mmCIF file of C-alpha atoms in Angstrom:
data_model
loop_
_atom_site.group_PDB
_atom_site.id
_atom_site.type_symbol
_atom_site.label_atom_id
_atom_site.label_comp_id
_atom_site.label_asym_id
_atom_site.label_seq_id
_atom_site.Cartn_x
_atom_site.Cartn_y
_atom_site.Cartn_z
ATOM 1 C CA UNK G 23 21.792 114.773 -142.750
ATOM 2 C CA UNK G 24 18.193 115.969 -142.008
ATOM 3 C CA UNK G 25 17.075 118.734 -143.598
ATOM 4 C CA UNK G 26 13.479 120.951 -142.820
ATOM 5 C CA UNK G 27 11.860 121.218 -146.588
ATOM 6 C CA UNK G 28 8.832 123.419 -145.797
ATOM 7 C CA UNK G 29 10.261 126.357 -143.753
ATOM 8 C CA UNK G 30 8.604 126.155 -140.163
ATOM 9 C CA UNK G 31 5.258 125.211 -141.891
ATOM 10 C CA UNK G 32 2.836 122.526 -140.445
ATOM 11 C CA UNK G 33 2.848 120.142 -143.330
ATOM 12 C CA UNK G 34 0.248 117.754 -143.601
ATOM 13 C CA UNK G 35 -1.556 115.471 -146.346
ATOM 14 C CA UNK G 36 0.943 115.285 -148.762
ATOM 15 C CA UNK G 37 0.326 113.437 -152.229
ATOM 16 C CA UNK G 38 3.303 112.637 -154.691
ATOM 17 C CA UNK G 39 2.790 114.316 -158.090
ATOM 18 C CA UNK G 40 4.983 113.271 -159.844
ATOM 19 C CA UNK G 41 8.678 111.712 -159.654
ATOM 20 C CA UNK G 42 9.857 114.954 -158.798
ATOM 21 C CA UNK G 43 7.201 117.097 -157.160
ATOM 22 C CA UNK G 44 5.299 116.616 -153.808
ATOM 23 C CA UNK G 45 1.950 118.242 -153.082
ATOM 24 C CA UNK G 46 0.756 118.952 -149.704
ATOM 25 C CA UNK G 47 -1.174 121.314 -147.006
ATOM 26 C CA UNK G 48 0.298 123.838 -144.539
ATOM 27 C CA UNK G 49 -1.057 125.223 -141.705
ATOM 28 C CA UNK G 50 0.485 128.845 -140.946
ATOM 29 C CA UNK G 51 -1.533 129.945 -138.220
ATOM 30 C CA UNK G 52 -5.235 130.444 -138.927
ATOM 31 C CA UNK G 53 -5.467 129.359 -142.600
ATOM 32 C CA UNK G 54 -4.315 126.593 -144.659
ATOM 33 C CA UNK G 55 -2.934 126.773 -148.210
ATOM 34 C CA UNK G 56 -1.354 124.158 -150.766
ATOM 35 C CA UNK G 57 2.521 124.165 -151.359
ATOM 36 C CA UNK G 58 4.217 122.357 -154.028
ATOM 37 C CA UNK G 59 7.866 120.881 -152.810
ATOM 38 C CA UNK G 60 9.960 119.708 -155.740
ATOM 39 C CA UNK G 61 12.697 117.518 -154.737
ATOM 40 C CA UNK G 62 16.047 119.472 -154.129
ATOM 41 C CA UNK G 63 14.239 121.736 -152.388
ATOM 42 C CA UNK G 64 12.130 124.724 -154.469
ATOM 43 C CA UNK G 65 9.112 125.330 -152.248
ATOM 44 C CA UNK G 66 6.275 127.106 -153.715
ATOM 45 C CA UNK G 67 2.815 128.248 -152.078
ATOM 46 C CA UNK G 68 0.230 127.715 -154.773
ATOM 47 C CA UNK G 69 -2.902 128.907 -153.072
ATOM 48 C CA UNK G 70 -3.406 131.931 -151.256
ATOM 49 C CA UNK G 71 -6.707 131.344 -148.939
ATOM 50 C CA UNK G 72 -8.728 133.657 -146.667
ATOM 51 C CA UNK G 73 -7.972 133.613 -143.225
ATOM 52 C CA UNK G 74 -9.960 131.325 -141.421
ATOM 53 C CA UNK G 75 -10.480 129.262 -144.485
ATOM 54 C CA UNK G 76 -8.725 125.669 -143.387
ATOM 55 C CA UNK G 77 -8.492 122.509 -145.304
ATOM 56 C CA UNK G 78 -7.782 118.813 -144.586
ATOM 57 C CA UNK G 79 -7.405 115.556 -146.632
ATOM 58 C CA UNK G 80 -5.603 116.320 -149.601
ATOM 59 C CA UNK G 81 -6.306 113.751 -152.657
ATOM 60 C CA UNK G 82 -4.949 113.667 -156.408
ATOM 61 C CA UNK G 83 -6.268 112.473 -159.639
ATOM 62 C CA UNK G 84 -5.155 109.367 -161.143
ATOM 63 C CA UNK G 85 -3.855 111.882 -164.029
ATOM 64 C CA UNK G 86 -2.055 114.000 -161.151
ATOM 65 C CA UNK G 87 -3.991 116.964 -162.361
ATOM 66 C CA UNK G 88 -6.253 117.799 -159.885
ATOM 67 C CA UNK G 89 -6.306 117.829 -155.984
ATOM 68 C CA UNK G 90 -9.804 117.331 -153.936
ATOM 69 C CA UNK G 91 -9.798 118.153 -150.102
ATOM 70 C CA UNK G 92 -12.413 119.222 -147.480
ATOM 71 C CA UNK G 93 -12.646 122.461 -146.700
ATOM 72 C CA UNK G 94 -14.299 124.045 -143.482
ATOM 73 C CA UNK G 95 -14.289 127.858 -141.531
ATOM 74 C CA UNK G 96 -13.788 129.033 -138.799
ATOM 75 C CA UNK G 97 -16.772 130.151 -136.510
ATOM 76 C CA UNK G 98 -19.341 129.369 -139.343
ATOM 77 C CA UNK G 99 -21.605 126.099 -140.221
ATOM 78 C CA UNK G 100 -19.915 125.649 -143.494
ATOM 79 C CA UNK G 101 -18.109 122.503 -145.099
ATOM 80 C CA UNK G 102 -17.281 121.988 -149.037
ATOM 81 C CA UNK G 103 -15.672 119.498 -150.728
ATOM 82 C CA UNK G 104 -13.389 121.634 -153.236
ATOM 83 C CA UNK G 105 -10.812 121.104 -156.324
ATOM 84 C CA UNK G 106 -7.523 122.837 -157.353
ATOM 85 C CA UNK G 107 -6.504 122.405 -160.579
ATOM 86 C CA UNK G 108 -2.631 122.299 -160.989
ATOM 87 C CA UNK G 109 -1.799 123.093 -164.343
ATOM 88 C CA UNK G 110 -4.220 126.650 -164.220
ATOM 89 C CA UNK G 111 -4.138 126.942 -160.512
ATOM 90 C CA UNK G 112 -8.224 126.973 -160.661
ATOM 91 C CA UNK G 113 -9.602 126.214 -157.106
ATOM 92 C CA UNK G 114 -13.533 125.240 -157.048
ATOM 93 C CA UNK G 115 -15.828 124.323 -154.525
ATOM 94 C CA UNK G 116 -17.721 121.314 -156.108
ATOM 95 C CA UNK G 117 -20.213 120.609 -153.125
ATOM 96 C CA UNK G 118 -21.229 122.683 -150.188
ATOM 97 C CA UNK G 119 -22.758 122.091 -147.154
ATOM 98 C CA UNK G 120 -23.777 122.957 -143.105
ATOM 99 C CA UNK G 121 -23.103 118.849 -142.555
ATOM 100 C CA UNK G 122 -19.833 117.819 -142.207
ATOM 101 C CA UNK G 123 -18.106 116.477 -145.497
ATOM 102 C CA UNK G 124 -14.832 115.061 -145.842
ATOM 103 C CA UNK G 125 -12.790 111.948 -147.218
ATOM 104 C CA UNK G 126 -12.480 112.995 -150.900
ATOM 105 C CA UNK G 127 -11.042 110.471 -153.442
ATOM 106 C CA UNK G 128 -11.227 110.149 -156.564
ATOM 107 C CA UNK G 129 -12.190 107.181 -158.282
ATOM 108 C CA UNK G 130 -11.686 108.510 -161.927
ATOM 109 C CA UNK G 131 -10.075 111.906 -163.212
ATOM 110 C CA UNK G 132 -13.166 113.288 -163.442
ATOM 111 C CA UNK G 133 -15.438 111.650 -160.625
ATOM 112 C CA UNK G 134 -15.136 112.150 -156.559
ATOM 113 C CA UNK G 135 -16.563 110.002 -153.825
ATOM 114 C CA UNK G 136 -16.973 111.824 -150.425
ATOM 115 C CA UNK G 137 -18.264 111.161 -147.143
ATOM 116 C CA UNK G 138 -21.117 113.209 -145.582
ATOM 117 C CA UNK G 139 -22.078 113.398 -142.147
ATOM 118 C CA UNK G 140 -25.916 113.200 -141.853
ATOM 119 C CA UNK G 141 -28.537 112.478 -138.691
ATOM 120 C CA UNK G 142 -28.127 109.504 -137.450
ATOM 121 C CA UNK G 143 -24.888 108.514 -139.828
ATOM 122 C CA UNK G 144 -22.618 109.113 -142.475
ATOM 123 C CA UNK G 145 -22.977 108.533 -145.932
ATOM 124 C CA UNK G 146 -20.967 108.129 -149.209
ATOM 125 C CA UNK G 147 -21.758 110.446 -152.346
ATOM 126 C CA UNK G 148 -20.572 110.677 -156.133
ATOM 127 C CA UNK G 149 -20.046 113.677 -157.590
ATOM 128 C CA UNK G 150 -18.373 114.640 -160.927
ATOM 129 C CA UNK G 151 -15.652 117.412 -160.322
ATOM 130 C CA UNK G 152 -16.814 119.290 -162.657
ATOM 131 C CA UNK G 153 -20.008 119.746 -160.361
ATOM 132 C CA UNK G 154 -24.031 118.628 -161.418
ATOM 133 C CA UNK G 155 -25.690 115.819 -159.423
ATOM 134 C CA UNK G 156 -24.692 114.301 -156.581
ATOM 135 C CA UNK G 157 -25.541 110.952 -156.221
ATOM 136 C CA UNK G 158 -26.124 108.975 -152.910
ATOM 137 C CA UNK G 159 -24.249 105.729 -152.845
ATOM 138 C CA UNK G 160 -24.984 104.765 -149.634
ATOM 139 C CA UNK G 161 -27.684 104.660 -146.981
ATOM 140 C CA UNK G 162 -26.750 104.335 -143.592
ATOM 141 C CA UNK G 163 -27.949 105.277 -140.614
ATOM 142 C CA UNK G 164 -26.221 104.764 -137.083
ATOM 143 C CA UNK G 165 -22.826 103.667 -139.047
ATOM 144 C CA UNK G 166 -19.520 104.681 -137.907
ATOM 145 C CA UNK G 167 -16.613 105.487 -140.645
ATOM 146 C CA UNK G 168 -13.385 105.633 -139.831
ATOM 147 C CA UNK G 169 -11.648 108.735 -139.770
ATOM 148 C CA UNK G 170 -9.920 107.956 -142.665
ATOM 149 C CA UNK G 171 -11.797 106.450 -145.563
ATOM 150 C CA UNK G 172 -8.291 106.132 -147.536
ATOM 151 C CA UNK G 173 -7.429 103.737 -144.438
ATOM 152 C CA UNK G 174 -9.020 100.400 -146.423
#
């Protein structure tokens, strides 16, 4: 028997947490929030963004404590690369920018790599989550990434 879990929600980007608990992003009109699905059925809404405010490629933590995602709005030049914090339900924009960034993934608990759309190419940075320098890994120009850097 098929069964909807997320109530009429566009799901999308979903990450397991745990065992028990699924992660992922819904799209209810003109914003995008995080929801937390446990299995049996409890759906919660964790985050309660601005409208406008939408989000896309949902990542966790190897410890399952964090999740990173891009994050753009509506009608202005603006792109971050931002964390939510699960256990304190902290959300923090880590990296802002008028280029395009997206692809977050993170290659320690505490550590990010992103991709960021410059002239002529795109790019990879490092960033620690808990913000500081950003550090260019890459240096490309004319390159073409797929859309999905997870995709490897």
């Amino acid at each position: 028997e098929e069964k909807e879990l997320t109530e009429g929600r566009r799901a999308f980007d979903p990450v397991f947490i745990n065992n028990q608990e699924i992660c992922f992003l819904a799209s209810t009109g003109e914003q995008t929030d995080i929801f937390k699905l446990r299995i049996g059925g409890q759906l919660e809404q964790l985050s309660h963004f601005p409208r406008g405010q939408r989000m896309q490629e949902l990542a966790v933590s190897p410890d399952k404590q964090e999740l990173a995602m891009a994050v753009f709005q509506d009608k202005k030049n603006y792109h971050a690369i931002a964390t939510y914090r699960l256990p304190d339900n902290n959300y923090s924009e880590i990296f802002k920018d008028s280029s395009t960034v997206r692809n977050p993934l993170f290659t320690t608990n505490t550590n990010l790599v992103f991709a960021r759309h410059e002239t002529g190419g795109v790019n990879l940075f490092k960033t620690a989550i808990s913000g500081g320098e950003i550090t260019r890994l890459t240096n490309f120009s004319g390159l073409v990434v797929p859309y999905d850097l997870a995709d490897r």
